[in-house]
Short mmCIF file of C-alpha atoms and ligand atoms in Angstrom, two decimals:
data_model
loop_
_atom_site.label_atom_id
_atom_site.label_comp_id
_atom_site.label_asym_id
_atom_site.label_seq_id
_atom_site.Cartn_x
_atom_site.Cartn_y
_atom_site.Cartn_z
CA MET A 1 146.24 95.03 153.70
CA ILE A 2 143.03 93.02 153.57
CA LYS A 3 141.49 95.76 152.98
CA LYS A 4 143.27 96.09 149.83
CA ILE A 5 142.66 92.29 148.74
CA LEU A 6 139.25 92.80 149.35
CA LYS A 7 139.05 95.83 147.07
CA ASN A 8 141.06 93.77 144.07
CA ILE A 9 138.33 90.95 144.23
CA LYS A 10 136.68 91.22 141.10
CA ALA A 11 133.04 90.56 142.36
CA ILE A 12 133.63 93.04 144.83
CA LYS A 13 134.65 95.55 142.62
CA PHE A 14 131.49 95.07 140.39
CA TYR A 15 129.09 94.94 143.25
CA ALA A 16 130.52 98.22 144.49
CA GLN A 17 130.19 99.87 141.23
CA GLY A 18 126.75 98.35 140.36
CA LYS A 19 125.57 99.55 143.76
CA LYS A 20 126.72 103.37 142.81
CA PHE A 21 124.99 102.97 139.42
CA TYR A 22 121.78 101.77 140.66
CA ASN A 23 121.76 104.59 143.39
CA ASP A 24 122.87 107.41 140.93
CA ARG A 25 120.47 110.14 140.76
CA PHE A 26 120.79 110.32 137.09
CA TYR A 27 120.01 106.69 136.53
CA ILE A 28 116.87 106.77 138.84
CA ASP A 29 115.82 110.02 137.01
CA THR A 30 116.38 108.42 133.69
CA GLU A 31 114.40 105.07 134.67
CA ASN A 32 111.47 107.15 136.10
CA LYS A 33 111.47 109.28 132.80
CA THR A 34 111.77 105.98 130.59
CA ASN A 35 108.99 104.40 132.81
CA ARG A 36 106.40 107.74 132.41
CA GLU A 37 107.18 107.48 128.56
CA ILE A 38 106.32 103.86 128.28
CA SER A 39 103.20 103.87 130.05
CA LYS A 40 101.85 106.65 127.54
CA LYS A 41 98.44 105.07 126.11
CA VAL A 42 98.80 106.61 122.29
CA THR A 43 100.83 104.53 119.91
CA ARG A 44 102.33 105.89 116.63
CA THR A 45 100.14 103.22 114.82
CA GLU A 46 96.75 104.87 115.94
CA ILE A 47 97.92 108.62 115.03
CA LEU A 48 99.18 107.44 111.70
CA ASN A 49 95.76 105.64 110.98
CA PHE A 50 94.10 108.59 112.58
CA LEU A 51 95.79 111.05 109.67
CA LEU A 52 95.02 108.18 106.99
CA SER A 53 91.14 108.36 107.94
CA LEU A 54 91.15 112.17 107.16
CA LYS A 55 91.70 111.31 103.38
CA SER A 56 88.84 110.39 101.35
CA ASN A 57 90.57 109.17 98.33
CA PRO A 58 92.32 105.52 98.09
CA THR A 59 94.98 106.45 100.53
CA ASN A 60 98.76 105.77 99.83
CA TYR A 61 101.49 105.25 102.42
CA LEU A 62 104.94 104.89 102.78
CA GLU A 63 107.01 103.73 105.80
CA ILE A 64 110.84 104.50 106.21
CA GLY A 65 112.68 101.96 108.82
CA VAL A 66 110.11 99.16 109.51
CA ARG A 67 112.22 96.48 111.45
CA ASN A 68 109.24 93.74 112.58
CA PRO A 69 106.28 94.98 110.40
CA ALA A 70 103.93 93.27 112.67
CA HIS A 71 104.84 96.17 115.14
CA ASN A 72 103.53 98.58 113.08
CA PHE A 73 103.18 98.51 109.29
CA ASP A 74 100.90 95.78 108.98
CA LEU A 75 98.54 97.54 111.17
CA ILE A 76 98.24 100.44 108.87
CA ASN A 77 94.96 100.95 107.40
CA ALA A 78 95.70 102.31 103.73
CA ASN A 79 94.84 101.17 100.31
CA THR A 80 98.36 100.78 99.08
CA LYS A 81 101.45 100.51 101.21
CA TYR A 82 105.16 100.63 101.02
CA SER A 83 108.27 99.71 103.11
CA VAL A 84 111.84 100.61 103.33
CA ASP A 85 114.33 99.09 105.15
CA PRO A 86 117.81 97.92 104.53
CA GLY A 87 117.53 95.42 107.62
CA VAL A 88 119.78 96.35 110.11
CA GLU A 89 118.24 95.60 112.89
CA PHE A 90 115.52 92.58 111.92
CA ALA A 91 117.13 89.76 109.70
CA GLU A 92 114.02 88.55 108.08
CA ASN A 93 113.30 92.06 106.58
CA PRO A 94 110.18 91.51 104.87
CA VAL A 95 110.06 94.83 103.14
CA ASP A 96 108.72 96.03 99.71
CA PHE A 97 112.48 97.83 99.28
CA LYS A 98 115.53 96.48 100.80
CA MET A 99 117.78 99.46 100.84
CA THR A 100 118.42 102.52 102.58
CA SER A 101 115.82 105.84 102.17
CA ASP A 102 118.88 107.25 99.99
CA ASP A 103 118.82 104.57 97.68
CA PHE A 104 115.18 104.24 97.57
CA PHE A 105 114.82 108.00 96.77
CA LYS A 106 117.27 108.09 94.50
CA LYS A 107 116.06 105.09 92.52
CA LEU A 108 112.59 106.67 92.63
CA SER A 109 113.89 109.71 91.17
CA ALA A 110 115.43 108.14 88.56
CA GLY A 111 112.45 106.08 87.71
CA GLU A 112 113.92 102.90 88.38
CA ILE A 113 111.01 101.88 90.85
CA LEU A 114 107.27 102.51 91.50
CA SER A 115 106.88 105.72 89.45
CA LYS A 116 108.23 109.13 89.57
CA ASP A 117 104.86 110.85 89.78
CA ILE A 118 103.76 108.52 92.84
CA LYS A 119 102.26 110.86 95.62
CA PHE A 120 101.99 109.76 99.17
CA ASP A 121 99.05 110.57 101.92
CA VAL A 122 101.41 109.91 104.86
CA ILE A 123 105.12 109.25 104.89
CA PHE A 124 106.26 107.79 107.91
CA ILE A 125 109.96 108.44 108.68
CA ASP A 126 111.59 105.90 111.43
CA GLY A 127 114.60 104.83 110.07
CA LEU A 128 117.98 105.82 110.93
CA HIS A 129 117.63 108.59 113.75
CA LEU A 130 120.48 110.86 113.38
CA ALA A 131 119.49 114.74 112.45
CA GLU A 132 121.35 114.61 109.30
CA GLN A 133 119.93 111.76 107.98
CA THR A 134 116.63 112.46 109.35
CA ASP A 135 116.97 116.03 107.62
CA LYS A 136 117.49 114.44 104.31
CA ASP A 137 114.60 111.91 104.46
CA ILE A 138 112.34 115.04 105.08
CA VAL A 139 113.49 116.84 102.08
CA ASN A 140 112.55 113.75 99.99
CA ALA A 141 109.57 112.91 101.67
CA PHE A 142 108.12 116.30 101.06
CA GLU A 143 108.96 115.44 97.35
CA TYR A 144 106.54 112.77 97.25
CA LEU A 145 103.90 113.81 99.38
CA HIS A 146 100.38 115.30 98.08
CA GLU A 147 99.77 118.80 99.21
CA ASP A 148 97.69 117.99 101.61
CA GLY A 149 99.88 115.02 103.17
CA PHE A 150 101.67 114.65 106.20
CA VAL A 151 105.19 113.45 107.12
CA VAL A 152 105.46 111.91 110.35
CA LEU A 153 108.54 111.44 112.30
CA HIS A 154 109.10 108.75 115.39
CA ASP A 155 111.15 109.44 118.32
CA CYS A 156 111.06 113.59 118.51
CA ASN A 157 110.46 113.84 122.14
CA PRO A 158 113.42 112.12 124.21
CA PRO A 159 112.81 112.15 127.66
CA THR A 160 116.80 112.51 128.80
CA GLU A 161 119.96 113.57 126.61
CA TRP A 162 120.81 109.50 127.28
CA HIS A 163 117.69 108.82 124.99
CA ALA A 164 119.08 111.33 122.83
CA ARG A 165 122.63 110.19 122.94
CA GLU A 166 123.99 109.64 118.93
CA ASN A 167 125.64 106.02 119.59
CA TYR A 168 122.60 103.77 119.15
CA ASP A 169 125.37 100.57 120.09
CA TYR A 170 126.39 101.56 123.76
CA HIS A 171 123.83 100.64 126.07
CA ASN A 172 125.41 101.43 129.50
CA THR A 173 123.95 104.93 129.71
CA PRO A 174 121.05 105.52 132.42
CA ALA A 175 118.71 105.02 129.11
CA HIS A 176 119.93 101.68 128.62
CA LYS A 177 118.92 99.98 125.62
CA TYR A 178 116.66 102.83 124.69
CA TRP A 179 117.10 105.19 121.91
CA ASN A 180 115.47 108.29 120.19
CA GLY A 181 118.96 109.48 118.65
CA THR A 182 119.09 112.78 117.18
CA THR A 183 115.64 112.88 115.26
CA TRP A 184 114.57 116.03 117.56
CA LYS A 185 117.18 118.25 115.93
CA ALA A 186 115.80 117.38 112.40
CA PHE A 187 111.91 117.95 113.72
CA LEU A 188 113.28 121.20 115.74
CA LYS A 189 114.57 122.67 112.48
CA TRP A 190 111.66 121.96 110.56
CA ARG A 191 109.98 123.52 113.30
CA CYS A 192 111.68 126.78 112.38
CA ASN A 193 110.54 126.94 108.48
CA ALA A 194 108.03 129.03 107.88
CA VAL A 195 106.29 127.52 105.07
CA VAL A 196 105.47 124.33 107.45
CA ASN A 197 102.78 123.64 110.20
CA SER A 198 103.93 121.45 112.68
CA CYS A 199 103.37 119.70 115.95
CA CYS A 200 104.55 116.72 118.05
CA ILE A 201 101.94 114.24 119.81
CA ASP A 202 102.89 113.65 123.57
CA ALA A 203 102.93 109.72 123.41
CA ASP A 204 105.27 106.98 122.05
CA TRP A 205 108.53 109.04 121.97
CA GLY A 206 107.21 112.22 120.53
CA VAL A 207 105.48 111.46 117.08
CA GLY A 208 106.26 114.53 114.93
CA ILE A 209 103.85 115.75 112.58
CA LEU A 210 104.70 118.26 109.15
CA SER A 211 101.98 119.49 107.02
CA LYS A 212 102.36 122.22 104.62
CA LYS A 213 98.11 122.52 104.44
CA HIS A 214 96.95 121.65 107.50
CA LEU A 215 97.17 124.54 110.26
CA ILE A 216 98.33 121.92 113.24
CA GLY A 217 100.76 124.60 114.57
CA ASN A 218 102.62 127.71 113.56
CA SER A 219 106.45 127.69 112.96
CA ILE A 220 108.81 129.17 115.68
CA GLU A 221 111.89 131.53 115.61
CA SER A 222 114.93 129.66 116.40
CA VAL A 223 116.32 129.88 120.36
CA ASN A 224 118.59 126.96 120.16
CA PRO A 225 120.74 127.73 116.92
CA PHE A 226 123.23 125.04 118.02
CA PHE A 227 120.78 122.31 118.69
CA GLU A 228 121.93 122.20 122.52
CA TYR A 229 119.88 119.39 124.64
CA TYR A 230 119.58 121.57 127.54
CA ILE A 231 117.92 124.56 125.86
CA PHE A 232 115.65 122.18 123.92
CA ASN A 233 114.99 120.62 127.62
CA GLU A 234 113.99 123.90 129.19
CA ASN A 235 111.81 124.61 126.24
CA ARG A 236 110.64 121.21 125.35
CA GLN A 237 106.94 122.47 125.09
CA LYS A 238 107.22 125.32 122.40
CA GLU A 239 110.16 123.63 120.77
CA LEU A 240 108.53 120.86 119.82
CA ASN A 241 104.74 122.26 120.15
CA LEU A 242 104.11 118.89 122.16
CA ILE A 243 100.24 118.60 122.28
CA ASP A 244 97.80 115.63 123.53
CA PHE A 245 96.42 113.40 120.99
CA GLU A 246 92.79 114.21 121.88
CA LEU A 247 93.46 117.84 121.40
CA PHE A 248 94.83 117.33 117.97
CA LYS A 249 92.13 115.23 116.87
CA LYS A 250 89.89 118.37 117.52
CA TYR A 251 91.77 120.30 114.95
CA PHE A 252 89.96 118.14 112.21
CA ASN A 253 86.60 118.29 113.63
C1 SAM B 1 113.28 102.06 115.07
S1 SAM B 1 113.24 100.96 113.65
C2 SAM B 1 111.48 100.62 112.44
C3 SAM B 1 110.20 100.79 113.54
C4 SAM B 1 109.40 100.69 112.99
N1 SAM B 1 108.87 101.76 111.89
C5 SAM B 1 107.85 100.70 114.20
O1 SAM B 1 107.03 101.61 114.07
O2 SAM B 1 107.52 99.63 114.77
C6 SAM B 1 114.51 101.36 112.68
C7 SAM B 1 114.52 100.67 111.61
O3 SAM B 1 115.22 101.23 110.70
C8 SAM B 1 116.13 100.98 109.69
N2 SAM B 1 117.20 101.48 109.10
C9 SAM B 1 118.56 102.05 109.71
N3 SAM B 1 119.03 102.69 108.91
C10 SAM B 1 118.13 103.39 107.78
C11 SAM B 1 118.34 104.03 106.60
N4 SAM B 1 119.50 104.67 106.16
N5 SAM B 1 117.17 103.57 105.73
C12 SAM B 1 116.35 103.34 106.11
N6 SAM B 1 115.89 102.52 106.93
C13 SAM B 1 116.83 102.45 107.69
C14 SAM B 1 116.84 99.81 110.66
O4 SAM B 1 116.87 98.80 109.89
C15 SAM B 1 115.63 99.34 111.68
O5 SAM B 1 114.84 98.35 111.10
#
């Protein structure tokens, strides 16, 4: 009887549930992997600035998905920079184009903003982290990229399936607030495209790089036609062409 009453007291229930989570091997493993990723030193900003530094002409940079520009956009060294964000996550949203990437590219191709003939040296895609949207962003980015330019994608290397969940809003998984979404699927699709060279820098949640001109990594045959996470995880090195940033820089020596 006393046991039954105790079981029904909310605080005790919460304690018992919480204890279960904190001792759960999925939680522990995921938290370790989150901490390992956070401790990696190289940042997306350093990588983007390195790619821009390879160009001798005045450089033109586009960022899709900006949130707080102080965290990346403002730190980018390019002669001309443009930013696109509908303002989902950062109310101030101080960007050039307050709209989704789809609307931006639609207006660009209709000649309503900038110039239809504009070309960028580096386009950083870090907007809505769902595979279908990321794939659309990549297709559109290549339309407006110089032949020797780079399309760069954030969040290509989710450390666990919880980081790679589709729903950003749910924070009670072992990954808590950390979210890479399903960008990895779009990147993997493009890794299998024979006209594109690609690799993923092993830092800052996986910085994927695509280039039609620079020989940064051969395309692969697909071994994961249904984009299943466990297959991706078993073949992560090859599927992403994961590479250390110092090694990547040597390609350009
Ligand atoms: C991860 S944050 C960007 C972080 C930033 N690039 C950085 O490096 O610090 C993602 C941003 O994408 C924006 N976003 C969401 N859906 C979008 C869409 N369809 N098109 C463009 N941006 C989008 C959100 O408003 C959010 O500010």
